[in-house]
Amino acid sequence: ARAQSAHYLPCGISLQLDSGEVYNLSCCDCCPSGCSKCASGCVCKGKTCDTSCCQ
């Protein structure tokens, strides 16, 4: 079984998937529209993050 840790990523990095797709996980990409900044240590899951990340 493959580890699932790649589903939880810090903001501001790029991830290349096995399929070759590249995701640029900037902070506000992980937060609802209207995000102006993100708390340090924010962790993204796909295109969502804990609301405490969004400021």
XYZ file of C-alpha atoms in Angstrom:
55
model
C 0.000 0.000 0.000
C 1.208 3.499 -0.822
C 1.523 6.029 1.983
C -1.123 8.735 1.926
C 1.031 11.505 3.412
C 1.100 13.293 0.046
C -2.541 14.225 0.586
C -1.468 16.637 3.323
C 0.936 19.280 2.053
C 2.251 22.593 3.330
C 1.118 25.659 1.397
C 3.381 27.283 -1.137
C 4.889 24.172 -2.719
C 4.489 22.344 -6.011
C 3.453 18.709 -6.166
C 3.929 16.507 -9.210
C 1.484 13.632 -9.251
C 2.206 10.192 -10.651
C 0.066 11.186 -13.635
C 2.474 14.038 -14.380
C 0.051 16.781 -13.348
C 1.607 19.562 -11.289
C -0.290 21.400 -8.585
C 0.994 24.692 -7.226
C -0.398 24.805 -3.723
C -0.281 28.458 -2.823
C -1.931 29.364 0.432
C -5.002 31.061 -0.955
C -5.563 28.291 -3.480
C -6.350 26.164 -0.445
C -8.698 28.710 1.124
C -12.118 30.094 0.167
C -12.182 33.113 -2.117
C -11.439 36.267 -0.169
C -8.356 34.834 1.505
C -5.790 37.614 1.864
C -3.103 35.679 3.706
C -2.534 32.331 5.312
C -1.280 31.425 8.759
C 2.173 29.910 8.820
C 2.056 26.134 8.943
C -1.149 25.919 6.964
C -1.665 22.433 5.575
C -3.609 21.885 2.382
C -5.700 18.888 1.467
C -6.462 19.151 -2.207
C -7.960 22.603 -2.681
C -9.195 22.952 0.889
C -7.544 23.748 4.189
C -8.488 24.182 7.804
C -10.314 27.507 8.120
C -7.818 28.553 10.786
C -5.290 28.791 7.927
C -7.277 31.475 6.161
C -6.984 35.040 7.418
